[in-house]
C-alpha cells in the first residue's frame, strides 16, 4: 500500500485502487504532546467536539512521513508506517496462524517456568505457541498456596465462574459435576452454557500418584476442518442450528443458545462447543433432526477417535493452559484407591493472553 497526494488530498493506493483518506481521519490522529498523552496514547481532546468538515490547507510527503496542516491551524507529522498499519483490522493475534494437529503431534509445547517469566521473551514464545496450537504446558510451576491464582492474574485476570475463583479437581462425595469423580471424562469443552463461554482453562497439577488419570486433548479446529471436508452436510447443520446448553444446580440455572460449531463473520472457524450430557436441540422438523443427530454422532465419533486425541500425564508442577473455544479436553479413568490425584483449575479470557502478548511484543520490539 502507498500513500499519495493530489490537490491537497491524501490518497491510499492499494492493489491499483486509489481512494481518498477522509481529512477528519487524519485530523483526529494528530500527535504531539498537546494532543496525545504519550504514556497512555489517549487523546487530550475530544474529536466529537471538532468541526466535522475540517479541511487540509497544506501537505508534505516524504519517504517515511506525512506532514499535514489543517485549516484550523493544527499541524502534525505522521509516520507512514502507522497509517498503513491502521488499514488492516487484523490484530496481531489473528496474524498468528493456527496449526492443525492430531494424535501424531509429538512436541507438546513445554516451557519451564521461572519467577520473572511473565516479563520475559520466553513468555511471548509460549503465548505464540498457545495461539498456534491452542495449548501450552508450563513446567515447574510452584504448587503451594494456590499459586495458580497468582499465575492467572500475572497473565491477565481470573474469570470467576459459579465453580469459584478457582476449583479443586479431585474426587469428592456428592459432586455437582462428573469432573469431581474418578470416572473417565470424554473430550468436551467447559461451560458451553455460559455466555460468554470462558475462553481459556488453566489446569495445574498439584499431586498425581495414580497410574491412570491421563489428560487428553483434541483439536476442535482440526476435527472441524475434517468434517467440513468429508461431511459438508454435517458441517453445515452443526454451524447452523443453535442448541440449548444448560447447567443446573441448587443455586443457579445457566442456559445459553449456540451452535456446536460457531463461525466468524468471514465464515471461518471461531469456536466449538461439545458437552453431550447437557445439550438440547430444539424441536425441529423430523428430517432436520435426523440430519442433526447424524451430524452430532459423527462429530462425537471424530472427537473420540484415537486419530485426533493426544494423551499425557500431568506431573506435580505442570500447568496446562488450553483454549476452551478451540480444544476439547478430558481424562482417562483412574483408581482413587491408588493415591492422590489433585488438580486445580481456573479460567481466564482472551483479553488476558492478548494483552500480555501485545505488551511483550512492544517491550521486546518483536
Ligand atoms: Fe472440563
Coordinates of C-alpha atoms and ligand atoms in Angstrom, one line a residue:
X1 CA 0.0 0.0 0.0
X2 CA 1.2 3.5 -0.9
X3 CA 0.2 7.0 0.3
X4 CA -0.2 9.6 -2.5
X5 CA -1.1 13.3 -2.6
X6 CA -3.1 15.1 -5.1
X7 CA -4.8 18.6 -4.9
X8 CA -4.4 18.9 -1.2
X9 CA -5.9 15.5 -0.6
X10 CA -4.4 12.3 0.7
X11 CA -5.0 9.0 -1.0
X12 CA -4.0 5.4 -0.3
X13 CA -3.3 3.2 -3.3
X14 CA -4.0 -0.4 -2.6
X15 CA -3.7 -3.1 -5.4
X16 CA -4.0 -0.4 -8.0
X17 CA -7.1 1.1 -6.4
X18 CA -6.7 4.7 -5.3
X19 CA -9.0 6.0 -2.6
X20 CA -9.1 9.3 -0.6
X21 CA -8.4 9.3 3.1
X22 CA -11.0 11.3 5.0
X23 CA -9.4 14.5 6.3
X24 CA -11.1 14.1 9.6
X25 CA -9.5 10.6 10.0
X26 CA -6.1 12.4 9.8
X27 CA -7.2 15.3 12.0
X28 CA -8.3 13.0 14.9
X29 CA -4.9 11.3 14.7
X30 CA -2.8 14.5 15.2
X31 CA 0.1 13.7 17.6
X32 CA 2.4 15.7 19.7
X33 CA 2.3 16.4 23.5
X34 CA -0.5 18.9 23.2
X35 CA -2.9 16.4 21.6
X36 CA -1.9 12.9 22.9
X37 CA -0.8 11.7 26.3
X38 CA 2.4 9.9 25.4
X39 CA 2.1 7.2 28.2
X40 CA -1.5 6.2 27.7
X41 CA -1.7 7.1 24.0
X42 CA -5.1 8.6 24.8
X43 CA -6.3 11.8 23.2
X44 CA -6.2 15.0 25.2
X45 CA -9.0 16.4 23.0
X46 CA -12.5 15.1 22.2
X47 CA -12.8 14.6 18.4
X48 CA -16.6 14.7 18.6
X49 CA -16.2 18.4 19.6
X50 CA -14.3 19.3 16.4
X51 CA -15.8 20.6 13.2
X52 CA -16.6 17.6 11.0
X53 CA -15.7 19.2 7.7
X54 CA -12.2 20.2 8.6
X55 CA -10.1 20.8 5.6
X56 CA -6.4 20.4 4.8
X57 CA -4.5 23.5 4.0
X58 CA -1.1 22.1 3.3
X59 CA 0.5 18.6 2.7
X60 CA 4.1 17.3 2.5
X61 CA 5.0 13.7 1.8
X62 CA 8.5 12.3 2.3
X63 CA 9.6 8.7 2.3
X64 CA 8.6 7.9 5.9
X65 CA 6.4 10.8 7.0
X66 CA 3.3 12.7 6.0
X67 CA 3.0 16.3 7.3
X68 CA -0.5 17.8 7.4
X69 CA -1.6 21.3 8.2
X70 CA -5.3 21.7 8.7
X71 CA -7.2 24.9 8.2
X72 CA -8.0 25.1 11.9
X73 CA -4.3 25.9 12.4
X74 CA -3.2 22.4 13.7
X75 CA -0.1 20.8 12.1
X76 CA 1.0 17.2 12.5
X77 CA 3.7 14.8 11.3
X78 CA 2.6 11.2 11.0
X79 CA 4.7 8.1 10.3
X80 CA 3.5 6.5 7.0
X81 CA 4.1 3.1 8.7
X82 CA 1.5 3.9 11.3
X83 CA -1.1 5.0 8.7
X84 CA -0.6 1.8 6.8
X85 CA -0.9 -0.3 10.0
X86 CA -4.4 1.1 10.5
X87 CA -5.5 -0.1 7.1
X88 CA -5.8 -3.6 8.4
X89 CA -8.3 -4.6 11.1
X90 CA -6.4 -7.9 11.7
X91 CA -4.9 -7.9 15.2
X92 CA -1.5 -9.3 16.0
X93 CA -3.3 -12.4 17.3
X94 CA -5.3 -13.0 14.0
X95 CA -2.0 -12.9 12.2
X96 CA -0.7 -15.9 14.2
X97 CA -1.7 -18.9 12.0
X98 CA -3.4 -21.8 13.7
X99 CA -1.5 -25.1 13.3
X100 CA -3.7 -28.1 12.9
X101 CA -2.6 -31.2 14.9
X102 CA -3.8 -34.7 15.6
X103 CA -2.7 -37.8 17.6
X104 CA 0.7 -37.7 15.7
X105 CA 1.7 -34.5 17.5
X106 CA 5.0 -35.0 19.3
X107 CA 6.0 -31.6 20.6
X108 CA 3.7 -30.6 23.5
X109 CA 5.0 -27.1 23.8
X110 CA 6.7 -27.4 27.2
X111 CA 8.1 -24.3 28.8
X112 CA 10.0 -24.1 32.1
X113 CA 8.6 -21.6 34.5
X114 CA 10.7 -19.1 36.4
X115 CA 10.0 -16.2 38.7
X116 CA 10.3 -13.5 36.0
X117 CA 8.6 -15.5 33.4
X118 CA 5.7 -13.1 32.8
X119 CA 8.0 -10.3 31.6
X120 CA 10.4 -12.5 29.5
X121 CA 10.6 -13.1 25.8
X122 CA 10.1 -16.8 26.6
X123 CA 6.5 -15.9 27.7
X124 CA 5.9 -14.3 24.3
X125 CA 7.1 -17.5 22.7
X126 CA 4.8 -19.6 24.9
X127 CA 1.8 -17.4 24.1
X128 CA 2.6 -17.6 20.4
X129 CA 2.6 -21.4 20.7
X130 CA -0.7 -21.2 22.6
X131 CA -2.3 -19.3 19.7
X132 CA -0.8 -21.7 17.2
X133 CA -1.7 -25.0 18.9
X134 CA -4.4 -24.0 21.3
X135 CA -2.4 -25.2 24.3
X136 CA 0.9 -24.9 26.1
X137 CA 2.3 -26.7 29.2
X138 CA 4.4 -24.8 31.8
X139 CA 6.6 -26.9 34.0
X140 CA 8.0 -26.4 37.5
X141 CA 5.2 -24.0 38.4
X142 CA 5.1 -23.7 42.3
X143 CA 2.3 -25.8 43.7
X144 CA 1.8 -24.2 47.2
X145 CA -0.7 -21.6 48.3
X146 CA -3.0 -21.8 45.2
X147 CA -0.2 -20.4 43.1
X148 CA -2.5 -20.9 40.1
X149 CA -4.4 -17.8 41.1
X150 CA -1.2 -15.9 41.0
X151 CA -0.2 -17.4 37.7
X152 CA -3.5 -16.5 36.1
X153 CA -3.5 -12.9 37.5
X154 CA 0.0 -12.4 36.3
X155 CA -1.0 -13.1 32.7
X156 CA -4.2 -11.1 33.0
X157 CA -7.1 -11.6 35.3
X158 CA -9.0 -14.6 36.5
X159 CA -12.5 -15.1 35.2
X160 CA -14.6 -16.2 38.1
X161 CA -17.5 -18.7 37.5
X162 CA -20.0 -20.5 39.7
X163 CA -17.3 -23.0 40.4
X164 CA -15.5 -20.2 42.2
X165 CA -12.4 -18.2 41.5
X166 CA -10.6 -21.5 41.1
X167 CA -11.7 -25.1 41.6
X168 CA -10.1 -28.2 43.0
X169 CA -10.4 -31.2 40.7
X170 CA -10.3 -34.3 42.9
X171 CA -12.9 -37.0 43.5
X172 CA -15.3 -35.9 46.3
X173 CA -18.6 -37.0 47.8
X174 CA -21.8 -35.7 46.3
X175 CA -20.2 -34.0 43.3
X176 CA -22.1 -31.4 41.2
X177 CA -20.1 -32.3 38.2
X178 CA -18.5 -35.5 36.9
X179 CA -15.2 -33.7 36.9
X180 CA -15.2 -34.3 40.7
X181 CA -15.2 -38.1 40.4
X182 CA -12.6 -40.6 39.3
X183 CA -14.7 -41.5 36.2
X184 CA -13.2 -41.1 32.7
X185 CA -14.2 -37.8 31.0
X186 CA -14.6 -38.0 27.3
X187 CA -13.4 -34.9 25.3
X188 CA -15.6 -31.9 26.0
X189 CA -15.4 -28.2 26.2
X190 CA -16.1 -26.5 29.5
X191 CA -19.1 -24.3 30.4
X192 CA -20.8 -24.2 27.0
X193 CA -23.9 -23.0 28.9
X194 CA -22.2 -19.8 29.9
X195 CA -22.4 -16.5 27.9
X196 CA -19.7 -15.8 27.1
X197 CA -18.0 -19.2 27.4
X198 CA -14.7 -18.8 29.4
X199 CA -12.0 -18.6 26.8
X200 CA -9.0 -20.3 28.4
X201 CA -8.8 -23.0 31.0
X202 CA -5.8 -23.4 33.2
X203 CA -5.2 -26.8 35.0
X204 CA -2.4 -27.0 37.5
X205 CA -1.3 -30.5 38.7
X206 CA -0.6 -30.4 42.4
X207 CA -0.4 -34.1 43.1
X208 CA -0.7 -37.2 40.9
X209 CA 0.1 -40.5 42.4
X210 CA -2.3 -42.7 40.4
X211 CA -1.3 -44.8 37.4
X212 CA -4.3 -43.7 35.3
X213 CA -5.9 -40.2 35.1
X214 CA -4.1 -39.2 31.9
X215 CA -5.0 -35.8 30.5
X216 CA -6.4 -35.8 27.0
X217 CA -6.7 -33.1 24.4
X218 CA -8.3 -32.9 20.9
X219 CA -8.0 -30.1 18.4
X220 CA -11.6 -29.0 17.6
X221 CA -10.2 -26.9 14.8
X222 CA -8.6 -29.9 13.1
X223 CA -11.8 -32.0 13.6
X224 CA -14.0 -29.2 12.2
X225 CA -11.8 -28.9 9.1
X226 CA -12.0 -32.6 8.6
X227 CA -15.8 -32.7 9.0
X228 CA -16.1 -29.7 6.6
X229 CA -14.1 -31.6 4.0
X230 CA -15.6 -35.1 4.4
X231 CA -19.1 -34.4 5.5
X232 CA -20.1 -30.9 4.3
X233 CA -23.8 -31.5 5.1
X234 CA -23.0 -32.3 8.7
X235 CA -20.7 -29.3 8.9
X236 CA -23.4 -27.1 7.6
X237 CA -26.1 -28.2 10.1
X238 CA -23.8 -28.0 13.1
X239 CA -22.7 -24.5 12.1
X240 CA -26.4 -23.5 11.5
X241 CA -28.6 -24.8 14.4
X242 CA -28.4 -23.2 17.7
X243 CA -29.0 -25.6 20.6
X244 CA -29.5 -25.0 24.3
X245 CA -26.7 -25.8 26.7
X246 CA -27.7 -25.9 30.3
X247 CA -26.3 -26.3 33.8
X248 CA -28.5 -26.6 36.8
X249 CA -27.5 -26.9 40.5
X250 CA -29.0 -25.8 43.8
X251 CA -28.1 -22.2 43.4
X252 CA -28.1 -21.4 39.7
X253 CA -29.7 -22.1 36.3
X254 CA -27.4 -21.3 33.4
X255 CA -28.6 -21.5 29.8
X256 CA -27.0 -20.5 26.5
X257 CA -28.2 -21.0 22.9
X258 CA -25.3 -21.6 20.5
X259 CA -24.1 -23.7 17.5
X260 CA -21.9 -26.7 18.2
X261 CA -19.5 -25.1 15.6
X262 CA -19.5 -21.3 15.5
X263 CA -18.1 -19.4 12.6
X264 CA -16.8 -15.8 12.5
X265 CA -18.1 -13.0 10.2
X266 CA -15.9 -14.5 7.4
X267 CA -17.4 -17.9 7.8
X268 CA -14.1 -19.2 9.3
X269 CA -13.7 -21.3 12.4
X270 CA -14.4 -19.5 15.6
X271 CA -15.4 -21.9 18.4
X272 CA -16.6 -25.4 19.2
X273 CA -18.9 -26.4 22.0
X274 CA -19.3 -30.0 22.9
X275 CA -20.8 -31.5 26.0
X276 CA -23.3 -34.1 25.1
X277 CA -24.7 -34.5 28.6
X278 CA -26.1 -31.0 28.7
X279 CA -27.1 -30.0 25.1
X280 CA -30.7 -29.8 23.9
X281 CA -31.6 -29.4 20.3
X282 CA -34.9 -27.5 19.7
X283 CA -37.9 -29.3 18.4
X284 CA -37.3 -29.1 14.6
X285 CA -38.8 -30.9 11.6
X286 CA -38.1 -34.6 11.7
X287 CA -35.9 -34.6 8.6
X288 CA -33.8 -31.8 10.0
X289 CA -33.4 -33.5 13.4
X290 CA -32.5 -36.7 11.5
X291 CA -29.6 -34.9 9.9
X292 CA -28.6 -33.1 13.1
X293 CA -28.4 -36.4 15.0
X294 CA -26.3 -38.0 12.3
X295 CA -24.0 -34.9 12.3
X296 CA -23.7 -34.9 16.1
X297 CA -22.9 -38.6 16.2
X298 CA -20.3 -38.1 13.5
X299 CA -18.5 -35.2 15.2
X300 CA -18.7 -37.1 18.5
X301 CA -17.1 -40.1 16.8
X302 CA -14.3 -37.9 15.4
X303 CA -13.7 -36.1 18.8
X304 CA -13.4 -39.5 20.5
X305 CA -11.3 -41.2 17.8
X306 CA -7.8 -42.2 18.5
X307 CA -6.7 -40.4 15.4
X308 CA -7.2 -37.0 16.9
X309 CA -6.5 -37.4 20.7
X310 CA -3.3 -36.8 22.5
X311 CA -2.8 -38.3 25.9
X312 CA -0.2 -37.3 28.5
X313 CA 0.3 -37.4 32.2
X314 CA 0.5 -34.2 34.1
X315 CA 3.0 -34.4 37.0
X316 CA 3.2 -32.1 40.0
X317 CA 4.1 -28.6 38.9
X318 CA 2.8 -29.0 35.4
X319 CA 0.4 -26.3 34.3
X320 CA -1.7 -26.8 31.2
X321 CA -3.2 -23.8 29.6
X322 CA -5.7 -24.6 26.9
X323 CA -8.1 -22.7 24.6
X324 CA -11.6 -23.7 25.6
X325 CA -13.1 -22.3 22.4
X326 CA -10.8 -24.5 20.3
X327 CA -9.8 -27.6 22.1
X328 CA -11.6 -30.4 23.8
X329 CA -10.2 -31.9 27.0
X330 CA -10.8 -34.9 29.1
X331 CA -9.1 -37.5 31.1
X332 CA -8.8 -41.3 31.4
X333 CA -10.2 -43.3 34.3
X334 CA -8.2 -43.6 37.5
X335 CA -8.4 -45.6 40.7
X336 CA -8.7 -43.2 43.7
X337 CA -7.5 -46.0 46.0
X338 CA -4.1 -45.9 44.4
X339 CA -3.3 -42.5 45.8
X340 CA -4.0 -38.8 45.4
X341 CA -4.8 -37.0 42.2
X342 CA -5.3 -33.3 42.7
X343 CA -5.5 -30.6 40.1
X344 CA -6.5 -27.0 40.4
X345 CA -8.2 -25.1 37.7
X346 CA -9.4 -21.7 36.7
X347 CA -10.3 -19.6 33.7
X348 CA -9.0 -16.5 32.0
X349 CA -10.3 -14.7 29.0
X350 CA -8.6 -13.9 25.7
X351 CA -8.0 -10.3 26.6
X352 CA -5.6 -11.6 29.2
X353 CA -3.4 -13.5 26.8
X354 CA -3.8 -11.0 24.0
X355 CA -2.9 -8.1 26.3
X356 CA 0.2 -9.9 27.6
X357 CA 1.3 -11.0 24.2
X358 CA 1.0 -7.4 22.8
X359 CA 2.8 -6.0 25.8
X360 CA 5.7 -8.4 25.3
X361 CA 5.8 -7.7 21.6
X362 CA 6.1 -4.0 22.3
X363 CA 8.6 -4.5 25.1
X364 CA 11.0 -6.6 23.0
X365 CA 10.3 -4.8 19.8
X366 CA 9.3 -8.0 18.0
Ligands
LIG1 FE1 -13.7 -30.0 31.8

